[in-house]
Structures are given as structure tokens and as C-alpha cells.
Amino acid sequence: MSEPNSPGESRCGAPRFFVGCEDDESEVLEDSIRTDMELYEDDEDTDSPPERQIVVGICCMMKKSKSKPMTQILERLCKFEYITVVIFPEDVILNEPVDKWPLCDCLISFHSKGFPLDKAVSYAKLRNPLLINDLNMQYYIQDRREVYRILQEEGIDLPRYAVLNRDPDKPDECNLVEGEDHVEVNGEIFQKTVFC
């Protein structure tokens, strides 16, 4: 069996991994995003009917989609013959309406700074892909208090912590006293770590 000609080509020669354009490739944006129907066009010359590809959409900011952990995940996904990965270009995520986003059967989406989570939720409602991770729960991970609440509900041990709420409507939750060797938050004392 011959090796693929490029990293984006499967062993059978069909492109399987699509990444949004780089800065110098902006004019070929339409060519780099393919829908699941377009995946069949490459196989029209064969006598047997094409196998249905499962299109996995990756919707996150470029920094996250090109990170080492994400690269590892994508490399593993691309080993499956019937899975095609489409990375939504950051420019499309930020500037295009969700009805113009690439089509996919499954969606993996990660919130990070600058990511329009509301748009990703709207896309999921519009296209109804299988969600690999819960988009609505990503609102909770933006607030450490909510994360701690969820962890406590699940019986997961947490480090000792206190919440300093600077809400002017709740002055009783806004007491901070800093001593030389400790910090006091709403009456709870935390000893400062001393490094020698």
C-alpha cells in the first residue's frame, strides 16, 4: 500500500483533513472548506458507491485548534477511514453568520478568550450535529464559583477556598483583610506560604 502524498490525504488518496486558510491563502477559503456532499465528488469515477464519510467539525479559535493536544486528537481521528475532519476557520467563526459555517455531522467546540460561544450554540441549534462536548456547560466553566459548585455536587474533593464577591449589593461578602502572614476573606483565614 502506498503512503499518502500529503498529510491531508488518506491512504486511498481522498482528502480527509481540512484546515482553514492561512493568511496568505485567504482567496482559496472556499476551496479549503468542504461539505459532506462534496466529499463524494472525488469518488464519482469509481464503479462502487462511495462510502459515507462522517464529518467532524472542530469549532474553536486557531490557537486552540493548532495546539499540541488538539493536533494529537486530530491525528488520531484522521486514522479512521470514514471520518473527515473539518476545522472551522477562525475568520468564519468570528465574522460569518452561523448558517454560512461548514456543515458537519459531529461538532467539537471549545470556548477560549474571544470565542463567540453564543454563535456556536446557535450553530448547534440550527444544524443539530452530534455534540461531542456540551456547549451549554462551557458557560459554567467561565466562572470558577460555578465550577466549584458543580464539583461539590458531584462529591469531588476541592482545596479550601473562599469567594470574595465585590458586588456592592452584598457588602457582607466583600471583606478582605491582608496581614503580614495571612489573608482573611469574609472571616476565613488563609496562611500565606513562606518561601525560604
mmCIF file with all atom_site columns, C-alpha atoms in Angstrom:
data_model
loop_
_atom_site.group_PDB
_atom_site.id
_atom_site.type_symbol
_atom_site.label_atom_id
_atom_site.label_alt_id
_atom_site.label_comp_id
_atom_site.label_asym_id
_atom_site.label_entity_id
_atom_site.label_seq_id
_atom_site.pdbx_PDB_ins_code
_atom_site.Cartn_x
_atom_site.Cartn_y
_atom_site.Cartn_z
_atom_site.occupancy
_atom_site.B_iso_or_equiv
_atom_site.pdbx_formal_charge
_atom_site.auth_seq_id
_atom_site.auth_comp_id
_atom_site.auth_asym_id
_atom_site.auth_atom_id
_atom_site.pdbx_PDB_model_num
ATOM 1   C CA . MET A 1 1   ? 0.000   0.000  0.000   1.00 0.00 ? 1   MET A CA 1
ATOM 2   C CA . SER A 1 2   ? 1.477   3.354  -0.958  1.00 0.00 ? 2   SER A CA 1
ATOM 3   C CA . GLU A 1 3   ? 1.900   6.183  1.501   1.00 0.00 ? 3   GLU A CA 1
ATOM 4   C CA . PRO A 1 4   ? -0.332  9.257  1.235   1.00 0.00 ? 4   PRO A CA 1
ATOM 5   C CA . ASN A 1 5   ? 1.051   12.031 -0.977  1.00 0.00 ? 5   ASN A CA 1
ATOM 6   C CA . SER A 1 6   ? 0.468   14.680 1.674   1.00 0.00 ? 6   SER A CA 1
ATOM 7   C CA . PRO A 1 7   ? -0.539  14.882 5.360   1.00 0.00 ? 7   PRO A CA 1
ATOM 8   C CA . GLY A 1 8   ? -4.071  15.834 4.312   1.00 0.00 ? 8   GLY A CA 1
ATOM 9   C CA . GLU A 1 9   ? -4.572  12.804 2.110   1.00 0.00 ? 9   GLU A CA 1
ATOM 10  C CA . SER A 1 10  ? -5.823  9.403  3.192   1.00 0.00 ? 10  SER A CA 1
ATOM 11  C CA . ARG A 1 11  ? -4.341  6.093  2.112   1.00 0.00 ? 11  ARG A CA 1
ATOM 12  C CA . CYS A 1 12  ? -6.997  5.853  -0.611  1.00 0.00 ? 12  CYS A CA 1
ATOM 13  C CA . GLY A 1 13  ? -5.973  9.288  -1.955  1.00 0.00 ? 13  GLY A CA 1
ATOM 14  C CA . ALA A 1 14  ? -9.036  11.270 -0.847  1.00 0.00 ? 14  ALA A CA 1
ATOM 15  C CA . PRO A 1 15  ? -8.511  14.430 1.205   1.00 0.00 ? 15  PRO A CA 1
ATOM 16  C CA . ARG A 1 16  ? -9.607  13.844 4.776   1.00 0.00 ? 16  ARG A CA 1
ATOM 17  C CA . PHE A 1 17  ? -8.318  16.678 6.931   1.00 0.00 ? 17  PHE A CA 1
ATOM 18  C CA . PHE A 1 18  ? -9.223  20.250 6.132   1.00 0.00 ? 18  PHE A CA 1
ATOM 19  C CA . VAL A 1 19  ? -7.848  23.255 7.932   1.00 0.00 ? 19  VAL A CA 1
ATOM 20  C CA . GLY A 1 20  ? -8.910  26.854 7.488   1.00 0.00 ? 20  GLY A CA 1
ATOM 21  C CA . CYS A 1 21  ? -6.722  29.066 5.371   1.00 0.00 ? 21  CYS A CA 1
ATOM 22  C CA . GLU A 1 22  ? -3.532  30.743 6.445   1.00 0.00 ? 22  GLU A CA 1
ATOM 23  C CA . ASP A 1 23  ? -3.117  34.498 5.975   1.00 0.00 ? 23  ASP A CA 1
ATOM 24  C CA . ASP A 1 24  ? -1.612  34.044 2.500   1.00 0.00 ? 24  ASP A CA 1
ATOM 25  C CA . GLU A 1 25  ? -4.376  31.661 1.389   1.00 0.00 ? 25  GLU A CA 1
ATOM 26  C CA . SER A 1 26  ? -7.444  33.818 2.008   1.00 0.00 ? 26  SER A CA 1
ATOM 27  C CA . GLU A 1 27  ? -8.535  33.751 -1.643  1.00 0.00 ? 27  GLU A CA 1
ATOM 28  C CA . VAL A 1 28  ? -8.881  29.943 -1.563  1.00 0.00 ? 28  VAL A CA 1
ATOM 29  C CA . LEU A 1 29  ? -11.076 29.893 1.555   1.00 0.00 ? 29  LEU A CA 1
ATOM 30  C CA . GLU A 1 30  ? -13.997 28.349 -0.321  1.00 0.00 ? 30  GLU A CA 1
ATOM 31  C CA . ASP A 1 31  ? -11.774 25.521 -1.598  1.00 0.00 ? 31  ASP A CA 1
ATOM 32  C CA . SER A 1 32  ? -10.490 24.670 1.887   1.00 0.00 ? 32  SER A CA 1
ATOM 33  C CA . ILE A 1 33  ? -13.962 24.193 3.375   1.00 0.00 ? 33  ILE A CA 1
ATOM 34  C CA . ARG A 1 34  ? -15.864 21.232 2.064   1.00 0.00 ? 34  ARG A CA 1
ATOM 35  C CA . THR A 1 35  ? -19.281 19.917 2.917   1.00 0.00 ? 35  THR A CA 1
ATOM 36  C CA . ASP A 1 36  ? -20.103 16.258 3.331   1.00 0.00 ? 36  ASP A CA 1
ATOM 37  C CA . MET A 1 37  ? -21.732 16.152 -0.138  1.00 0.00 ? 37  MET A CA 1
ATOM 38  C CA . GLU A 1 38  ? -18.564 17.470 -1.777  1.00 0.00 ? 38  GLU A CA 1
ATOM 39  C CA . LEU A 1 39  ? -16.612 14.590 -0.287  1.00 0.00 ? 39  LEU A CA 1
ATOM 40  C CA . TYR A 1 40  ? -18.404 12.227 -2.674  1.00 0.00 ? 40  TYR A CA 1
ATOM 41  C CA . GLU A 1 41  ? -17.438 14.115 -5.840  1.00 0.00 ? 41  GLU A CA 1
ATOM 42  C CA . ASP A 1 42  ? -13.882 12.728 -5.746  1.00 0.00 ? 42  ASP A CA 1
ATOM 43  C CA . ASP A 1 43  ? -15.221 9.178  -5.982  1.00 0.00 ? 43  ASP A CA 1
ATOM 44  C CA . GLU A 1 44  ? -17.600 9.646  -8.967  1.00 0.00 ? 44  GLU A CA 1
ATOM 45  C CA . ASP A 1 45  ? -15.276 7.786  -11.343 1.00 0.00 ? 45  ASP A CA 1
ATOM 46  C CA . THR A 1 46  ? -15.410 4.529  -9.389  1.00 0.00 ? 46  THR A CA 1
ATOM 47  C CA . ASP A 1 47  ? -17.970 1.787  -10.057 1.00 0.00 ? 47  ASP A CA 1
ATOM 48  C CA . SER A 1 48  ? -18.860 1.164  -6.421  1.00 0.00 ? 48  SER A CA 1
ATOM 49  C CA . PRO A 1 49  ? -20.937 3.677  -4.471  1.00 0.00 ? 49  PRO A CA 1
ATOM 50  C CA . PRO A 1 50  ? -18.886 5.935  -2.205  1.00 0.00 ? 50  PRO A CA 1
ATOM 51  C CA . GLU A 1 51  ? -18.764 5.199  1.495   1.00 0.00 ? 51  GLU A CA 1
ATOM 52  C CA . ARG A 1 52  ? -20.482 7.783  3.669   1.00 0.00 ? 52  ARG A CA 1
ATOM 53  C CA . GLN A 1 53  ? -17.973 9.964  5.472   1.00 0.00 ? 53  GLN A CA 1
ATOM 54  C CA . ILE A 1 54  ? -18.687 11.202 8.989   1.00 0.00 ? 54  ILE A CA 1
ATOM 55  C CA . VAL A 1 55  ? -17.680 14.860 9.054   1.00 0.00 ? 55  VAL A CA 1
ATOM 56  C CA . VAL A 1 56  ? -16.321 16.004 12.408  1.00 0.00 ? 56  VAL A CA 1
ATOM 57  C CA . GLY A 1 57  ? -16.296 19.794 12.740  1.00 0.00 ? 57  GLY A CA 1
ATOM 58  C CA . ILE A 1 58  ? -13.758 21.474 15.014  1.00 0.00 ? 58  ILE A CA 1
ATOM 59  C CA . CYS A 1 59  ? -15.023 24.866 16.138  1.00 0.00 ? 59  CYS A CA 1
ATOM 60  C CA . CYS A 1 60  ? -12.530 26.813 18.228  1.00 0.00 ? 60  CYS A CA 1
ATOM 61  C CA . MET A 1 61  ? -10.052 29.646 17.990  1.00 0.00 ? 61  MET A CA 1
ATOM 62  C CA . MET A 1 62  ? -6.947  28.993 15.871  1.00 0.00 ? 62  MET A CA 1
ATOM 63  C CA . LYS A 1 63  ? -4.623  28.989 18.884  1.00 0.00 ? 63  LYS A CA 1
ATOM 64  C CA . LYS A 1 64  ? -6.601  26.089 20.373  1.00 0.00 ? 64  LYS A CA 1
ATOM 65  C CA . SER A 1 65  ? -7.070  24.188 17.088  1.00 0.00 ? 65  SER A CA 1
ATOM 66  C CA . LYS A 1 66  ? -3.320  24.260 16.412  1.00 0.00 ? 66  LYS A CA 1
ATOM 67  C CA . SER A 1 67  ? -2.301  23.366 19.961  1.00 0.00 ? 67  SER A CA 1
ATOM 68  C CA . LYS A 1 68  ? -0.340  20.193 20.601  1.00 0.00 ? 68  LYS A CA 1
ATOM 69  C CA . PRO A 1 69  ? -3.213  18.397 22.421  1.00 0.00 ? 69  PRO A CA 1
ATOM 70  C CA . MET A 1 70  ? -5.670  19.216 19.622  1.00 0.00 ? 70  MET A CA 1
ATOM 71  C CA . THR A 1 71  ? -3.157  18.123 16.991  1.00 0.00 ? 71  THR A CA 1
ATOM 72  C CA . GLN A 1 72  ? -2.868  14.781 18.790  1.00 0.00 ? 72  GLN A CA 1
ATOM 73  C CA . ILE A 1 73  ? -6.658  14.379 18.829  1.00 0.00 ? 73  ILE A CA 1
ATOM 74  C CA . LEU A 1 74  ? -6.939  15.268 15.135  1.00 0.00 ? 74  LEU A CA 1
ATOM 75  C CA . GLU A 1 75  ? -4.171  12.876 14.135  1.00 0.00 ? 75  GLU A CA 1
ATOM 76  C CA . ARG A 1 76  ? -5.995  10.051 15.889  1.00 0.00 ? 76  ARG A CA 1
ATOM 77  C CA . LEU A 1 77  ? -9.344  10.970 14.315  1.00 0.00 ? 77  LEU A CA 1
ATOM 78  C CA . CYS A 1 78  ? -7.830  11.052 10.844  1.00 0.00 ? 78  CYS A CA 1
ATOM 79  C CA . LYS A 1 79  ? -6.680  7.447  11.173  1.00 0.00 ? 79  LYS A CA 1
ATOM 80  C CA . PHE A 1 80  ? -10.285 6.304  10.784  1.00 0.00 ? 80  PHE A CA 1
ATOM 81  C CA . GLU A 1 81  ? -11.197 5.640  7.163   1.00 0.00 ? 81  GLU A CA 1
ATOM 82  C CA . TYR A 1 82  ? -14.720 7.056  7.333   1.00 0.00 ? 82  TYR A CA 1
ATOM 83  C CA . ILE A 1 83  ? -14.024 10.191 9.368   1.00 0.00 ? 83  ILE A CA 1
ATOM 84  C CA . THR A 1 84  ? -13.243 13.521 7.777   1.00 0.00 ? 84  THR A CA 1
ATOM 85  C CA . VAL A 1 85  ? -12.185 16.416 9.989   1.00 0.00 ? 85  VAL A CA 1
ATOM 86  C CA . VAL A 1 86  ? -13.086 19.985 9.069   1.00 0.00 ? 86  VAL A CA 1
ATOM 87  C CA . ILE A 1 87  ? -11.590 22.790 11.136  1.00 0.00 ? 87  ILE A CA 1
ATOM 88  C CA . PHE A 1 88  ? -13.751 25.892 11.043  1.00 0.00 ? 88  PHE A CA 1
ATOM 89  C CA . PRO A 1 89  ? -11.514 28.846 10.104  1.00 0.00 ? 89  PRO A CA 1
ATOM 90  C CA . GLU A 1 90  ? -11.299 31.471 12.840  1.00 0.00 ? 90  GLU A CA 1
ATOM 91  C CA . ASP A 1 91  ? -12.324 34.207 10.402  1.00 0.00 ? 91  ASP A CA 1
ATOM 92  C CA . VAL A 1 92  ? -15.517 32.286 9.584   1.00 0.00 ? 92  VAL A CA 1
ATOM 93  C CA . ILE A 1 93  ? -16.284 31.717 13.283  1.00 0.00 ? 93  ILE A CA 1
ATOM 94  C CA . LEU A 1 94  ? -15.821 35.386 14.130  1.00 0.00 ? 94  LEU A CA 1
ATOM 95  C CA . ASN A 1 95  ? -17.257 37.107 11.055  1.00 0.00 ? 95  ASN A CA 1
ATOM 96  C CA . GLU A 1 96  ? -19.732 34.852 9.265   1.00 0.00 ? 96  GLU A CA 1
ATOM 97  C CA . PRO A 1 97  ? -23.317 34.085 10.316  1.00 0.00 ? 97  PRO A CA 1
ATOM 98  C CA . VAL A 1 98  ? -23.765 30.511 11.558  1.00 0.00 ? 98  VAL A CA 1
ATOM 99  C CA . ASP A 1 99  ? -25.779 29.487 8.502   1.00 0.00 ? 99  ASP A CA 1
ATOM 100 C CA . LYS A 1 100 ? -22.590 30.033 6.434   1.00 0.00 ? 100 LYS A CA 1
ATOM 101 C CA . TRP A 1 101 ? -20.425 27.833 8.667   1.00 0.00 ? 101 TRP A CA 1
ATOM 102 C CA . PRO A 1 102 ? -19.268 24.446 7.302   1.00 0.00 ? 102 PRO A CA 1
ATOM 103 C CA . LEU A 1 103 ? -21.649 21.526 7.652   1.00 0.00 ? 103 LEU A CA 1
ATOM 104 C CA . CYS A 1 104 ? -20.726 18.657 9.941   1.00 0.00 ? 104 CYS A CA 1
ATOM 105 C CA . ASP A 1 105 ? -22.232 15.536 11.447  1.00 0.00 ? 105 ASP A CA 1
ATOM 106 C CA . CYS A 1 106 ? -20.421 15.849 14.784  1.00 0.00 ? 106 CYS A CA 1
ATOM 107 C CA . LEU A 1 107 ? -19.187 19.018 16.464  1.00 0.00 ? 107 LEU A CA 1
ATOM 108 C CA . ILE A 1 108 ? -16.295 19.514 18.861  1.00 0.00 ? 108 ILE A CA 1
ATOM 109 C CA . SER A 1 109 ? -16.214 23.054 20.172  1.00 0.00 ? 109 SER A CA 1
ATOM 110 C CA . PHE A 1 110 ? -14.024 24.645 22.835  1.00 0.00 ? 110 PHE A CA 1
ATOM 111 C CA . HIS A 1 111 ? -14.511 28.033 24.429  1.00 0.00 ? 111 HIS A CA 1
ATOM 112 C CA . SER A 1 112 ? -11.498 30.281 24.925  1.00 0.00 ? 112 SER A CA 1
ATOM 113 C CA . LYS A 1 113 ? -10.842 34.007 25.104  1.00 0.00 ? 113 LYS A CA 1
ATOM 114 C CA . GLY A 1 114 ? -12.521 35.771 22.186  1.00 0.00 ? 114 GLY A CA 1
ATOM 115 C CA . PHE A 1 115 ? -14.544 32.718 21.144  1.00 0.00 ? 115 PHE A CA 1
ATOM 116 C CA . PRO A 1 116 ? -18.219 33.508 20.361  1.00 0.00 ? 116 PRO A CA 1
ATOM 117 C CA . LEU A 1 117 ? -19.822 30.727 22.395  1.00 0.00 ? 117 LEU A CA 1
ATOM 118 C CA . ASP A 1 118 ? -23.295 32.134 21.708  1.00 0.00 ? 118 ASP A CA 1
ATOM 119 C CA . LYS A 1 119 ? -22.712 31.658 17.962  1.00 0.00 ? 119 LYS A CA 1
ATOM 120 C CA . ALA A 1 120 ? -21.535 28.073 18.468  1.00 0.00 ? 120 ALA A CA 1
ATOM 121 C CA . VAL A 1 121 ? -24.710 27.331 20.463  1.00 0.00 ? 121 VAL A CA 1
ATOM 122 C CA . SER A 1 122 ? -26.793 28.916 17.678  1.00 0.00 ? 122 SER A CA 1
ATOM 123 C CA . TYR A 1 123 ? -24.996 26.767 15.086  1.00 0.00 ? 123 TYR A CA 1
ATOM 124 C CA . ALA A 1 124 ? -25.715 23.625 17.107  1.00 0.00 ? 124 ALA A CA 1
ATOM 125 C CA . LYS A 1 125 ? -29.407 24.556 17.305  1.00 0.00 ? 125 LYS A CA 1
ATOM 126 C CA . LEU A 1 126 ? -29.545 25.314 13.566  1.00 0.00 ? 126 LEU A CA 1
ATOM 127 C CA . ARG A 1 127 ? -27.665 22.272 12.218  1.00 0.00 ? 127 ARG A CA 1
ATOM 128 C CA . ASN A 1 128 ? -28.261 19.803 15.071  1.00 0.00 ? 128 ASN A CA 1
ATOM 129 C CA . PRO A 1 129 ? -24.920 17.956 14.865  1.00 0.00 ? 129 PRO A CA 1
ATOM 130 C CA . LEU A 1 130 ? -23.981 15.344 17.436  1.00 0.00 ? 130 LEU A CA 1
ATOM 131 C CA . LEU A 1 131 ? -22.237 17.374 20.157  1.00 0.00 ? 131 LEU A CA 1
ATOM 132 C CA . ILE A 1 132 ? -19.103 15.696 21.456  1.00 0.00 ? 132 ILE A CA 1
ATOM 133 C CA . ASN A 1 133 ? -18.877 18.168 24.340  1.00 0.00 ? 133 ASN A CA 1
ATOM 134 C CA . ASP A 1 134 ? -21.748 20.065 25.967  1.00 0.00 ? 134 ASP A CA 1
ATOM 135 C CA . LEU A 1 135 ? -21.707 23.655 24.695  1.00 0.00 ? 135 LEU A CA 1
ATOM 136 C CA . ASN A 1 136 ? -24.037 24.980 27.394  1.00 0.00 ? 136 ASN A CA 1
ATOM 137 C CA . MET A 1 137 ? -21.769 23.656 30.160  1.00 0.00 ? 137 MET A CA 1
ATOM 138 C CA . GLN A 1 138 ? -18.991 25.810 28.732  1.00 0.00 ? 138 GLN A CA 1
ATOM 139 C CA . TYR A 1 139 ? -20.794 28.860 30.114  1.00 0.00 ? 139 TYR A CA 1
ATOM 140 C CA . TYR A 1 140 ? -20.255 27.419 33.588  1.00 0.00 ? 140 TYR A CA 1
ATOM 141 C CA . ILE A 1 141 ? -16.516 26.895 33.202  1.00 0.00 ? 141 ILE A CA 1
ATOM 142 C CA . GLN A 1 142 ? -16.104 30.637 32.730  1.00 0.00 ? 142 GLN A CA 1
ATOM 143 C CA . ASP A 1 143 ? -16.983 31.160 36.407  1.00 0.00 ? 143 ASP A CA 1
ATOM 144 C CA . ARG A 1 144 ? -14.791 29.427 38.977  1.00 0.00 ? 144 ARG A CA 1
ATOM 145 C CA . ARG A 1 145 ? -17.598 29.591 41.544  1.00 0.00 ? 145 ARG A CA 1
ATOM 146 C CA . GLU A 1 146 ? -19.833 27.545 39.253  1.00 0.00 ? 146 GLU A CA 1
ATOM 147 C CA . VAL A 1 147 ? -17.057 25.037 38.622  1.00 0.00 ? 147 VAL A CA 1
ATOM 148 C CA . TYR A 1 148 ? -16.561 24.594 42.383  1.00 0.00 ? 148 TYR A CA 1
ATOM 149 C CA . ARG A 1 149 ? -20.325 24.244 42.904  1.00 0.00 ? 149 ARG A CA 1
ATOM 150 C CA . ILE A 1 150 ? -20.552 21.527 40.249  1.00 0.00 ? 150 ILE A CA 1
ATOM 151 C CA . LEU A 1 151 ? -17.535 19.694 41.667  1.00 0.00 ? 151 LEU A CA 1
ATOM 152 C CA . GLN A 1 152 ? -19.042 19.792 45.155  1.00 0.00 ? 152 GLN A CA 1
ATOM 153 C CA . GLU A 1 153 ? -22.380 18.454 43.850  1.00 0.00 ? 153 GLU A CA 1
ATOM 154 C CA . GLU A 1 154 ? -20.504 15.554 42.270  1.00 0.00 ? 154 GLU A CA 1
ATOM 155 C CA . GLY A 1 155 ? -18.662 14.786 45.517  1.00 0.00 ? 155 GLY A CA 1
ATOM 156 C CA . ILE A 1 156 ? -15.228 15.722 44.187  1.00 0.00 ? 156 ILE A CA 1
ATOM 157 C CA . ASP A 1 157 ? -12.741 16.934 46.795  1.00 0.00 ? 157 ASP A CA 1
ATOM 158 C CA . LEU A 1 158 ? -11.727 20.573 46.469  1.00 0.00 ? 158 LEU A CA 1
ATOM 159 C CA . PRO A 1 159 ? -8.945  22.603 48.010  1.00 0.00 ? 159 PRO A CA 1
ATOM 160 C CA . ARG A 1 160 ? -10.001 25.004 50.747  1.00 0.00 ? 160 ARG A CA 1
ATOM 161 C CA . TYR A 1 161 ? -11.157 28.225 49.140  1.00 0.00 ? 161 TYR A CA 1
ATOM 162 C CA . ALA A 1 162 ? -13.102 31.417 49.746  1.00 0.00 ? 162 ALA A CA 1
ATOM 163 C CA . VAL A 1 163 ? -15.010 33.692 47.402  1.00 0.00 ? 163 VAL A CA 1
ATOM 164 C CA . LEU A 1 164 ? -14.551 37.434 47.580  1.00 0.00 ? 164 LEU A CA 1
ATOM 165 C CA . ASN A 1 165 ? -17.624 38.918 45.938  1.00 0.00 ? 165 ASN A CA 1
ATOM 166 C CA . ARG A 1 166 ? -17.121 42.596 45.118  1.00 0.00 ? 166 ARG A CA 1
ATOM 167 C CA . ASP A 1 167 ? -20.826 43.122 44.441  1.00 0.00 ? 167 ASP A CA 1
ATOM 168 C CA . PRO A 1 168 ? -21.834 46.410 46.142  1.00 0.00 ? 168 PRO A CA 1
ATOM 169 C CA . ASP A 1 169 ? -25.288 44.950 46.835  1.00 0.00 ? 169 ASP A CA 1
ATOM 170 C CA . LYS A 1 170 ? -23.672 42.260 49.045  1.00 0.00 ? 170 LYS A CA 1
ATOM 171 C CA . PRO A 1 171 ? -21.181 44.119 51.274  1.00 0.00 ? 171 PRO A CA 1
ATOM 172 C CA . ASP A 1 172 ? -21.097 41.228 53.769  1.00 0.00 ? 172 ASP A CA 1
ATOM 173 C CA . GLU A 1 173 ? -19.353 39.090 51.087  1.00 0.00 ? 173 GLU A CA 1
ATOM 174 C CA . CYS A 1 174 ? -16.679 41.709 50.394  1.00 0.00 ? 174 CYS A CA 1
ATOM 175 C CA . ASN A 1 175 ? -14.456 41.616 53.487  1.00 0.00 ? 175 ASN A CA 1
ATOM 176 C CA . LEU A 1 176 ? -10.767 41.281 52.756  1.00 0.00 ? 176 LEU A CA 1
ATOM 177 C CA . VAL A 1 177 ? -8.057  41.772 55.371  1.00 0.00 ? 177 VAL A CA 1
ATOM 178 C CA . GLU A 1 178 ? -4.448  41.197 54.433  1.00 0.00 ? 178 GLU A CA 1
ATOM 179 C CA . GLY A 1 179 ? -1.998  40.572 57.250  1.00 0.00 ? 179 GLY A CA 1
ATOM 180 C CA . GLU A 1 180 ? 1.728   40.015 57.166  1.00 0.00 ? 180 GLU A CA 1
ATOM 181 C CA . ASP A 1 181 ? 1.436   36.226 57.329  1.00 0.00 ? 181 ASP A CA 1
ATOM 182 C CA . HIS A 1 182 ? -2.192  35.618 56.340  1.00 0.00 ? 182 HIS A CA 1
ATOM 183 C CA . VAL A 1 183 ? -5.150  36.721 54.250  1.00 0.00 ? 183 VAL A CA 1
ATOM 184 C CA . GLU A 1 184 ? -8.659  36.862 55.701  1.00 0.00 ? 184 GLU A CA 1
ATOM 185 C CA . VAL A 1 185 ? -11.622 36.576 53.318  1.00 0.00 ? 185 VAL A CA 1
ATOM 186 C CA . ASN A 1 186 ? -15.062 37.039 54.869  1.00 0.00 ? 186 ASN A CA 1
ATOM 187 C CA . GLY A 1 187 ? -13.752 35.855 58.246  1.00 0.00 ? 187 GLY A CA 1
ATOM 188 C CA . GLU A 1 188 ? -11.905 32.795 56.895  1.00 0.00 ? 188 GLU A CA 1
ATOM 189 C CA . ILE A 1 189 ? -8.131  32.888 57.425  1.00 0.00 ? 189 ILE A CA 1
ATOM 190 C CA . PHE A 1 190 ? -5.627  31.569 54.896  1.00 0.00 ? 190 PHE A CA 1
ATOM 191 C CA . GLN A 1 191 ? -1.976  31.430 55.950  1.00 0.00 ? 191 GLN A CA 1
ATOM 192 C CA . LYS A 1 192 ? 0.488   32.816 53.415  1.00 0.00 ? 192 LYS A CA 1
ATOM 193 C CA . THR A 1 193 ? 3.108   30.405 52.172  1.00 0.00 ? 193 THR A CA 1
ATOM 194 C CA . VAL A 1 194 ? 6.587   31.361 53.328  1.00 0.00 ? 194 VAL A CA 1
ATOM 195 C CA . PHE A 1 195 ? 9.461   30.606 50.951  1.00 0.00 ? 195 PHE A CA 1
ATOM 196 C CA . CYS A 1 196 ? 12.945  30.456 52.418  1.00 0.00 ? 196 CYS A CA 1
#
